[in-house]
PDB file of C-alpha atoms in Angstrom:
ATOM      1  CA  MET A  53     130.848 151.619 156.659  1.00  0.00           C
ATOM      2  CA  ASP A  54     128.415 150.193 159.205  1.00  0.00           C
ATOM      3  CA  THR A  55     125.523 152.009 157.484  1.00  0.00           C
ATOM      4  CA  LEU A  56     126.144 150.279 154.139  1.00  0.00           C
ATOM      5  CA  PRO A  57     124.078 147.183 153.282  1.00  0.00           C
ATOM      6  CA  HIS A  58     126.153 144.165 154.325  1.00  0.00           C
ATOM      7  CA  ILE A  59     126.298 141.337 151.778  1.00  0.00           C
ATOM      8  CA  ALA A  60     127.821 137.897 152.349  1.00  0.00           C
ATOM      9  CA  VAL A  61     129.251 136.117 149.298  1.00  0.00           C
ATOM     10  CA  VAL A  62     129.574 132.377 149.949  1.00  0.00           C
ATOM     11  CA  ASP A  63     131.316 130.394 147.207  1.00  0.00           C
ATOM     12  CA  ASP A  64     134.171 127.899 147.229  1.00  0.00           C
ATOM     13  CA  HIS A  65     135.686 129.494 144.104  1.00  0.00           C
ATOM     14  CA  GLN A  66     137.941 132.348 145.182  1.00  0.00           C
ATOM     15  CA  GLU A  67     137.834 134.036 141.771  1.00  0.00           C
ATOM     16  CA  ILE A  68     134.045 134.262 141.846  1.00  0.00           C
ATOM     17  CA  ARG A  69     134.008 135.546 145.429  1.00  0.00           C
ATOM     18  CA  GLU A  70     136.564 138.239 144.693  1.00  0.00           C
ATOM     19  CA  LEU A  71     134.867 139.298 141.449  1.00  0.00           C
ATOM     20  CA  VAL A  72     131.467 139.667 143.122  1.00  0.00           C
ATOM     21  CA  ALA A  73     132.936 141.358 146.194  1.00  0.00           C
ATOM     22  CA  ARG A  74     134.866 143.959 144.166  1.00  0.00           C
ATOM     23  CA  TYR A  75     131.871 144.756 141.997  1.00  0.00           C
ATOM     24  CA  LEU A  76     129.466 145.142 144.921  1.00  0.00           C
ATOM     25  CA  GLU A  77     131.932 147.253 146.894  1.00  0.00           C
ATOM     26  CA  GLN A  78     132.272 149.564 143.882  1.00  0.00           C
ATOM     27  CA  HIS A  79     128.509 150.045 144.019  1.00  0.00           C
ATOM     28  CA  GLY A  80     128.240 150.934 147.695  1.00  0.00           C
ATOM     29  CA  TYR A  81     127.956 147.639 149.565  1.00  0.00           C
ATOM     30  CA  GLN A  82     129.933 146.198 152.440  1.00  0.00           C
ATOM     31  CA  VAL A  83     130.951 142.650 151.516  1.00  0.00           C
ATOM     32  CA  THR A  84     132.258 139.722 153.546  1.00  0.00           C
ATOM     33  CA  GLU A  85     133.425 136.544 151.829  1.00  0.00           C
ATOM     34  CA  GLY A  86     133.014 132.939 152.947  1.00  0.00           C
ATOM     35  CA  GLU A  87     134.459 129.885 151.229  1.00  0.00           C
ATOM     36  CA  SER A  88     131.969 127.359 152.607  1.00  0.00           C
ATOM     37  CA  ALA A  89     128.726 126.916 154.531  1.00  0.00           C
ATOM     38  CA  ALA A  90     130.718 126.253 157.696  1.00  0.00           C
ATOM     39  CA  ALA A  91     132.686 129.481 157.227  1.00  0.00           C
ATOM     40  CA  PHE A  92     129.467 131.455 156.752  1.00  0.00           C
ATOM     41  CA  LEU A  93     127.861 129.971 159.871  1.00  0.00           C
ATOM     42  CA  LYS A  94     130.968 130.982 161.784  1.00  0.00           C
ATOM     43  CA  LEU A  95     130.620 134.538 160.450  1.00  0.00           C
ATOM     44  CA  LEU A  96     127.045 134.643 161.747  1.00  0.00           C
ATOM     45  CA  GLU A  97     128.390 134.459 165.289  1.00  0.00           C
ATOM     46  CA  THR A  98     129.713 138.011 165.038  1.00  0.00           C
ATOM     47  CA  GLU A  99     128.309 139.603 161.856  1.00  0.00           C
ATOM     48  CA  VAL A 100     124.858 140.816 160.819  1.00  0.00           C
ATOM     49  CA  PHE A 101     124.054 140.537 157.115  1.00  0.00           C
ATOM     50  CA  ASP A 102     121.352 142.079 154.946  1.00  0.00           C
ATOM     51  CA  LEU A 103     121.596 139.426 152.204  1.00  0.00           C
ATOM     52  CA  VAL A 104     123.670 136.397 151.222  1.00  0.00           C
ATOM     53  CA  VAL A 105     124.760 135.471 147.687  1.00  0.00           C
ATOM     54  CA  LEU A 106     125.106 131.701 147.886  1.00  0.00           C
ATOM     55  CA  ASP A 107     126.613 128.989 145.698  1.00  0.00           C
ATOM     56  CA  ILE A 108     125.009 125.526 145.688  1.00  0.00           C
ATOM     57  CA  MET A 109     127.806 123.078 144.902  1.00  0.00           C
ATOM     58  CA  MET A 110     130.354 123.464 147.692  1.00  0.00           C
ATOM     59  CA  PRO A 111     132.487 121.001 149.683  1.00  0.00           C
ATOM     60  CA  GLY A 112     130.799 119.842 152.879  1.00  0.00           C
ATOM     61  CA  LYS A 113     127.328 121.302 153.373  1.00  0.00           C
ATOM     62  CA  ASP A 114     125.844 122.460 150.065  1.00  0.00           C
ATOM     63  CA  GLY A 115     123.902 125.650 149.444  1.00  0.00           C
ATOM     64  CA  PHE A 116     120.487 123.960 149.526  1.00  0.00           C
ATOM     65  CA  SER A 117     121.197 122.519 152.966  1.00  0.00           C
ATOM     66  CA  LEU A 118     122.478 125.855 154.261  1.00  0.00           C
ATOM     67  CA  CYS A 119     119.408 127.687 152.953  1.00  0.00           C
ATOM     68  CA  ARG A 120     117.096 125.182 154.660  1.00  0.00           C
ATOM     69  CA  GLU A 121     119.012 125.639 157.901  1.00  0.00           C
ATOM     70  CA  LEU A 122     118.834 129.423 157.686  1.00  0.00           C
ATOM     71  CA  ARG A 123     115.080 129.319 157.129  1.00  0.00           C
ATOM     72  CA  GLN A 124     114.629 127.546 160.460  1.00  0.00           C
ATOM     73  CA  PHE A 125     115.456 130.736 162.348  1.00  0.00           C
ATOM     74  CA  THR A 126     115.845 133.731 160.039  1.00  0.00           C
ATOM     75  CA  GLN A 127     114.385 135.462 156.997  1.00  0.00           C
ATOM     76  CA  LEU A 128     117.798 136.629 155.767  1.00  0.00           C
ATOM     77  CA  PRO A 129     117.405 137.152 151.983  1.00  0.00           C
ATOM     78  CA  VAL A 130     119.175 134.508 149.885  1.00  0.00           C
ATOM     79  CA  ILE A 131     120.146 134.728 146.215  1.00  0.00           C
ATOM     80  CA  PHE A 132     121.573 131.559 144.716  1.00  0.00           C
ATOM     81  CA  LEU A 133     124.426 132.213 142.273  1.00  0.00           C
ATOM     82  CA  THR A 134     125.303 128.846 140.811  1.00  0.00           C
ATOM     83  CA  ALA A 135     126.368 126.816 137.799  1.00  0.00           C
ATOM     84  CA  VAL A 136     123.454 124.449 138.494  1.00  0.00           C
ATOM     85  CA  ALA A 137     121.106 125.511 135.694  1.00  0.00           C
ATOM     86  CA  GLU A 138     118.436 122.782 135.671  1.00  0.00           C
ATOM     87  CA  ASP A 139     114.861 124.004 136.025  1.00  0.00           C
ATOM     88  CA  ALA A 140     114.231 121.413 138.741  1.00  0.00           C
ATOM     89  CA  ASP A 141     117.078 122.800 140.845  1.00  0.00           C
ATOM     90  CA  ARG A 142     115.853 126.363 140.329  1.00  0.00           C
ATOM     91  CA  ILE A 143     112.408 125.308 141.560  1.00  0.00           C
ATOM     92  CA  ILE A 144     113.906 123.513 144.567  1.00  0.00           C
ATOM     93  CA  GLY A 145     115.946 126.592 145.447  1.00  0.00           C
ATOM     94  CA  LEU A 146     112.913 128.849 145.411  1.00  0.00           C
ATOM     95  CA  GLU A 147     110.712 126.335 147.231  1.00  0.00           C
ATOM     96  CA  ILE A 148     113.126 126.007 150.155  1.00  0.00           C
ATOM     97  CA  GLY A 149     113.096 129.756 150.693  1.00  0.00           C
ATOM     98  CA  ALA A 150     115.570 131.457 148.342  1.00  0.00           C
ATOM     99  CA  ASP A 151     114.513 134.903 147.142  1.00  0.00           C
ATOM    100  CA  ASP A 152     116.120 134.644 143.702  1.00  0.00           C
ATOM    101  CA  TYR A 153     118.216 132.298 141.557  1.00  0.00           C
ATOM    102  CA  LEU A 154     120.883 133.334 139.024  1.00  0.00           C
ATOM    103  CA  THR A 155     123.020 130.952 137.001  1.00  0.00           C
ATOM    104  CA  LYS A 156     126.693 131.163 136.034  1.00  0.00           C
ATOM    105  CA  PRO A 157     128.121 132.547 133.815  1.00  0.00           C
ATOM    106  CA  PHE A 158     126.407 135.754 134.891  1.00  0.00           C
ATOM    107  CA  ASN A 159     126.422 139.470 134.222  1.00  0.00           C
ATOM    108  CA  PRO A 160     127.490 141.374 137.376  1.00  0.00           C
ATOM    109  CA  ARG A 161     125.045 144.143 136.474  1.00  0.00           C
ATOM    110  CA  GLU A 162     122.171 141.646 136.529  1.00  0.00           C
ATOM    111  CA  LEU A 163     123.305 140.320 139.907  1.00  0.00           C
ATOM    112  CA  LEU A 164     123.439 143.880 141.237  1.00  0.00           C
ATOM    113  CA  ALA A 165     119.936 144.590 139.930  1.00  0.00           C
ATOM    114  CA  ARG A 166     118.572 141.441 141.577  1.00  0.00           C
ATOM    115  CA  ILE A 167     120.265 142.263 144.891  1.00  0.00           C
ATOM    116  CA  ARG A 168     118.739 145.728 144.851  1.00  0.00           C
ATOM    117  CA  ALA A 169     115.291 144.326 144.071  1.00  0.00           C
ATOM    118  CA  VAL A 170     115.450 141.693 146.817  1.00  0.00           C
ATOM    119  CA  LEU A 171     116.678 144.235 149.374  1.00  0.00           C
ATOM    120  CA  ARG A 172     113.840 146.608 148.453  1.00  0.00           C
ATOM    121  CA  ARG A 173     111.270 143.842 148.945  1.00  0.00           C
ATOM    122  CA  SER A 174     112.899 142.744 152.189  1.00  0.00           C
ATOM    123  CA  GLN A 175     113.037 146.234 153.636  1.00  0.00           C
ATOM    124  CA  ALA A 176     109.458 147.005 152.610  1.00  0.00           C
ATOM    125  CA  GLY A 177     108.238 143.756 154.128  1.00  0.00           C
ATOM    126  CA  SER A 178     110.101 144.257 157.396  1.00  0.00           C
ATOM    127  CA  GLN A 179     108.668 147.752 157.823  1.00  0.00           C
ATOM    128  CA  GLU A 180     105.142 146.595 156.964  1.00  0.00           C
ATOM    129  CA  ASN A 181     105.165 143.547 159.216  1.00  0.00           C
ATOM    130  CA  ARG A 182     107.251 144.761 162.111  1.00  0.00           C
ATOM    131  CA  ILE A 183     105.517 144.771 165.467  1.00  0.00           C
ATOM    132  CA  THR A 184     106.668 147.326 168.018  1.00  0.00           C
ATOM    133  CA  VAL A 185     106.203 146.995 171.755  1.00  0.00           C
ATOM    134  CA  GLU A 186     104.217 150.091 172.729  1.00  0.00           C
ATOM    135  CA  HIS A 187     102.423 151.141 175.900  1.00  0.00           C
ATOM    136  CA  GLY A 188      98.823 149.926 175.968  1.00  0.00           C
ATOM    137  CA  THR A 189      99.322 147.053 173.526  1.00  0.00           C
ATOM    138  CA  LYS A 190      99.088 143.301 174.016  1.00  0.00           C
ATOM    139  CA  LEU A 191     101.200 140.923 171.972  1.00  0.00           C
ATOM    140  CA  ARG A 192     100.552 137.222 171.475  1.00  0.00           C
ATOM    141  CA  PHE A 193     103.365 134.739 171.023  1.00  0.00           C
ATOM    142  CA  GLU A 194     102.348 131.104 170.693  1.00  0.00           C
ATOM    143  CA  ASP A 195      99.925 130.428 173.616  1.00  0.00           C
ATOM    144  CA  ARG A 196     100.960 133.447 175.691  1.00  0.00           C
ATOM    145  CA  VAL A 197     100.082 137.141 175.757  1.00  0.00           C
ATOM    146  CA  LEU A 198     102.343 139.971 176.894  1.00  0.00           C
ATOM    147  CA  ASP A 199     100.466 142.880 178.466  1.00  0.00           C
ATOM    148  CA  VAL A 200     102.869 145.753 177.850  1.00  0.00           C
ATOM    149  CA  THR A 201     101.189 148.113 180.314  1.00  0.00           C
ATOM    150  CA  ARG A 202     101.196 145.615 183.180  1.00  0.00           C
ATOM    151  CA  GLN A 203     104.525 144.055 182.153  1.00  0.00           C
ATOM    152  CA  GLU A 204     103.165 140.552 182.665  1.00  0.00           C
ATOM    153  CA  VAL A 205     102.671 137.416 180.608  1.00  0.00           C
ATOM    154  CA  THR A 206      99.401 135.481 180.667  1.00  0.00           C
ATOM    155  CA  GLY A 207      98.953 131.937 179.399  1.00  0.00           C
ATOM    156  CA  ASP A 208      95.840 130.326 177.942  1.00  0.00           C
ATOM    157  CA  ASP A 209      95.145 129.027 181.441  1.00  0.00           C
ATOM    158  CA  GLY A 210      94.574 132.626 182.584  1.00  0.00           C
ATOM    159  CA  VAL A 211      97.501 132.641 185.006  1.00  0.00           C
ATOM    160  CA  SER A 212      99.496 135.887 184.861  1.00  0.00           C
ATOM    161  CA  ILE A 213     103.232 135.988 185.512  1.00  0.00           C
ATOM    162  CA  PRO A 214     104.813 139.371 186.352  1.00  0.00           C
ATOM    163  CA  LEU A 215     108.128 140.272 184.719  1.00  0.00           C
ATOM    164  CA  SER A 216     110.957 142.270 186.205  1.00  0.00           C
ATOM    165  CA  SER A 217     112.004 145.393 184.316  1.00  0.00           C
ATOM    166  CA  ALA A 218     115.040 143.598 182.893  1.00  0.00           C
ATOM    167  CA  GLU A 219     112.969 140.573 181.831  1.00  0.00           C
ATOM    168  CA  PHE A 220     110.363 142.825 180.211  1.00  0.00           C
ATOM    169  CA  ARG A 221     112.990 144.750 178.224  1.00  0.00           C
ATOM    170  CA  LEU A 222     114.595 141.518 177.072  1.00  0.00           C
ATOM    171  CA  LEU A 223     111.296 139.931 176.026  1.00  0.00           C
ATOM    172  CA  SER A 224     110.322 143.151 174.228  1.00  0.00           C
ATOM    173  CA  VAL A 225     113.523 143.039 172.188  1.00  0.00           C
ATOM    174  CA  PHE A 226     112.916 139.399 171.238  1.00  0.00           C
ATOM    175  CA  LEU A 227     109.306 140.112 170.211  1.00  0.00           C
ATOM    176  CA  GLU A 228     110.436 143.028 168.045  1.00  0.00           C
ATOM    177  CA  HIS A 229     113.067 140.869 166.314  1.00  0.00           C
ATOM    178  CA  PRO A 230     111.503 137.404 165.875  1.00  0.00           C
ATOM    179  CA  GLY A 231     113.554 134.992 163.819  1.00  0.00           C
ATOM    180  CA  LYS A 232     116.760 137.034 164.121  1.00  0.00           C
ATOM    181  CA  VAL A 233     119.855 135.764 165.889  1.00  0.00           C
ATOM    182  CA  LEU A 234     120.957 138.478 168.317  1.00  0.00           C
ATOM    183  CA  SER A 235     124.425 138.394 169.831  1.00  0.00           C
ATOM    184  CA  ARG A 236     125.041 139.135 173.520  1.00  0.00           C
ATOM    185  CA  ASP A 237     126.480 142.530 172.549  1.00  0.00           C
ATOM    186  CA  GLU A 238     123.399 143.398 170.483  1.00  0.00           C
ATOM    187  CA  LEU A 239     121.105 142.404 173.344  1.00  0.00           C
ATOM    188  CA  LEU A 240     123.111 144.581 175.713  1.00  0.00           C
ATOM    189  CA  ASP A 241     122.801 147.495 173.296  1.00  0.00           C
ATOM    190  CA  LEU A 242     119.063 147.027 172.825  1.00  0.00           C
ATOM    191  CA  THR A 243     118.158 146.406 176.466  1.00  0.00           C
ATOM    192  CA  SER A 244     120.545 148.636 178.388  1.00  0.00           C
ATOM    193  CA  GLY A 245     121.933 151.108 175.856  1.00  0.00           C
ATOM    194  CA  ARG A 246     125.398 149.647 176.473  1.00  0.00           C
ATOM    195  CA  GLU A 247     125.391 150.929 180.046  1.00  0.00           C
ATOM    196  CA  ALA A 248     126.560 147.500 181.119  1.00  0.00           C
ATOM    197  CA  ASP A 249     130.048 146.142 180.569  1.00  0.00           C
ATOM    198  CA  VAL A 250     130.283 144.515 177.124  1.00  0.00           C
ATOM    199  CA  TRP A 251     131.652 141.399 178.793  1.00  0.00           C
ATOM    200  CA  ASP A 252     128.842 141.300 181.324  1.00  0.00           C
ATOM    201  CA  ARG A 253     127.226 137.851 181.267  1.00  0.00           C
ATOM    202  CA  SER A 254     124.037 139.184 182.841  1.00  0.00           C
ATOM    203  CA  ILE A 255     122.284 138.623 179.496  1.00  0.00           C
ATOM    204  CA  ASP A 256     122.777 134.883 179.927  1.00  0.00           C
ATOM    205  CA  ASN A 257     121.257 135.074 183.399  1.00  0.00           C
ATOM    206  CA  GLN A 258     118.344 137.185 182.162  1.00  0.00           C
ATOM    207  CA  VAL A 259     117.637 134.763 179.326  1.00  0.00           C
ATOM    208  CA  SER A 260     117.688 131.898 181.815  1.00  0.00           C
ATOM    209  CA  ARG A 261     115.214 133.676 184.119  1.00  0.00           C
ATOM    210  CA  LEU A 262     112.964 134.664 181.208  1.00  0.00           C
ATOM    211  CA  ARG A 263     112.898 131.101 179.921  1.00  0.00           C
ATOM    212  CA  LYS A 264     111.650 129.937 183.307  1.00  0.00           C
ATOM    213  CA  LYS A 265     108.679 132.283 182.965  1.00  0.00           C
ATOM    214  CA  ILE A 266     107.653 131.733 179.333  1.00  0.00           C
ATOM    215  CA  GLU A 267     108.934 128.290 178.289  1.00  0.00           C
ATOM    216  CA  LEU A 268     106.978 125.093 178.863  1.00  0.00           C
ATOM    217  CA  ASP A 269     110.305 123.348 179.509  1.00  0.00           C
ATOM    218  CA  PRO A 270     113.084 125.845 180.346  1.00  0.00           C
ATOM    219  CA  LYS A 271     115.702 123.085 180.114  1.00  0.00           C
ATOM    220  CA  SER A 272     114.649 122.377 176.520  1.00  0.00           C
ATOM    221  CA  PRO A 273     113.508 125.796 175.287  1.00  0.00           C
ATOM    222  CA  SER A 274     111.354 126.057 172.174  1.00  0.00           C
ATOM    223  CA  LEU A 275     110.910 129.852 172.063  1.00  0.00           C
ATOM    224  CA  ILE A 276     114.311 131.332 172.929  1.00  0.00           C
ATOM    225  CA  LYS A 277     116.966 129.195 171.294  1.00  0.00           C
ATOM    226  CA  THR A 278     120.731 129.424 171.446  1.00  0.00           C
ATOM    227  CA  PHE A 279     122.533 129.557 168.104  1.00  0.00           C
ATOM    228  CA  TRP A 280     126.281 129.385 167.458  1.00  0.00           C
ATOM    229  CA  GLY A 281     128.344 130.871 170.175  1.00  0.00           C
ATOM    230  CA  ASP A 282     126.712 133.729 172.022  1.00  0.00           C
ATOM    231  CA  GLY A 283     123.618 134.192 169.849  1.00  0.00           C
ATOM    232  CA  TYR A 284     119.993 133.912 170.955  1.00  0.00           C
ATOM    233  CA  CYS A 285     116.981 133.767 168.668  1.00  0.00           C
ATOM    234  CA  PHE A 286     113.264 134.084 169.441  1.00  0.00           C
ATOM    235  CA  THR A 287     111.607 131.510 167.168  1.00  0.00           C
ATOM    236  CA  GLY A 288     107.960 132.014 168.129  1.00  0.00           C
ATOM    237  CA  THR A 289     105.276 133.691 166.012  1.00  0.00           C
ATOM    238  CA  VAL A 290     104.342 137.203 167.190  1.00  0.00           C
ATOM    239  CA  SER A 291     101.049 139.027 166.549  1.00  0.00           C
ATOM    240  CA  ARG A 292      98.875 141.661 168.140  1.00  0.00           C
ATOM    241  CA  ALA A 293      96.446 140.178 170.650  1.00  0.00           C
TER     242      ALA A 293
END
């Protein structure tokens, strides 16, 4: 089940959620339902999604607001599925970062086709743009450069700061997954191969030490941000130096 694409369906109408979930599950997807923006944000604390099907008109935070919030730290594909059919709203949805926009009433087969198309584009883009931390390379993030061979970070002022092995592994993981919220468990998996205890809070300590070396103000970090519970997200722009 873990290898199936994981789709979130966020809609305050239970009938719509269940209809979409059943149909997608019949066609090979793992589906998790959320009845509101708040419920979906709570799910993000523990779940990793490949795409979200999102309603606009919901109690509390609406779909537009949730999409804007998501775009601050992730490129998770978003398809709006909504009764809001005005052209102006469709344009707004796409301008704030949605990948597609489908109005109700809808044909489940069309929704499935759009999901498949968006996932193909997303997967192709992630493979094309992904930067891997390899020996001999230098990676720039904001005004700093990581020298992978030397395992040190150099600022525009020319001052080099050496990293411990643990700090280097952690920074490497963040640079390979910019814009993605990574839970403590995921960071343990990616940095230590789950050799450490899953309840080990050493990740928090490592993040704190790494912030002191790469953040202008470690007490108010702008590169490694904390999101919802135990998640951390690297929000800087990464490129080859």
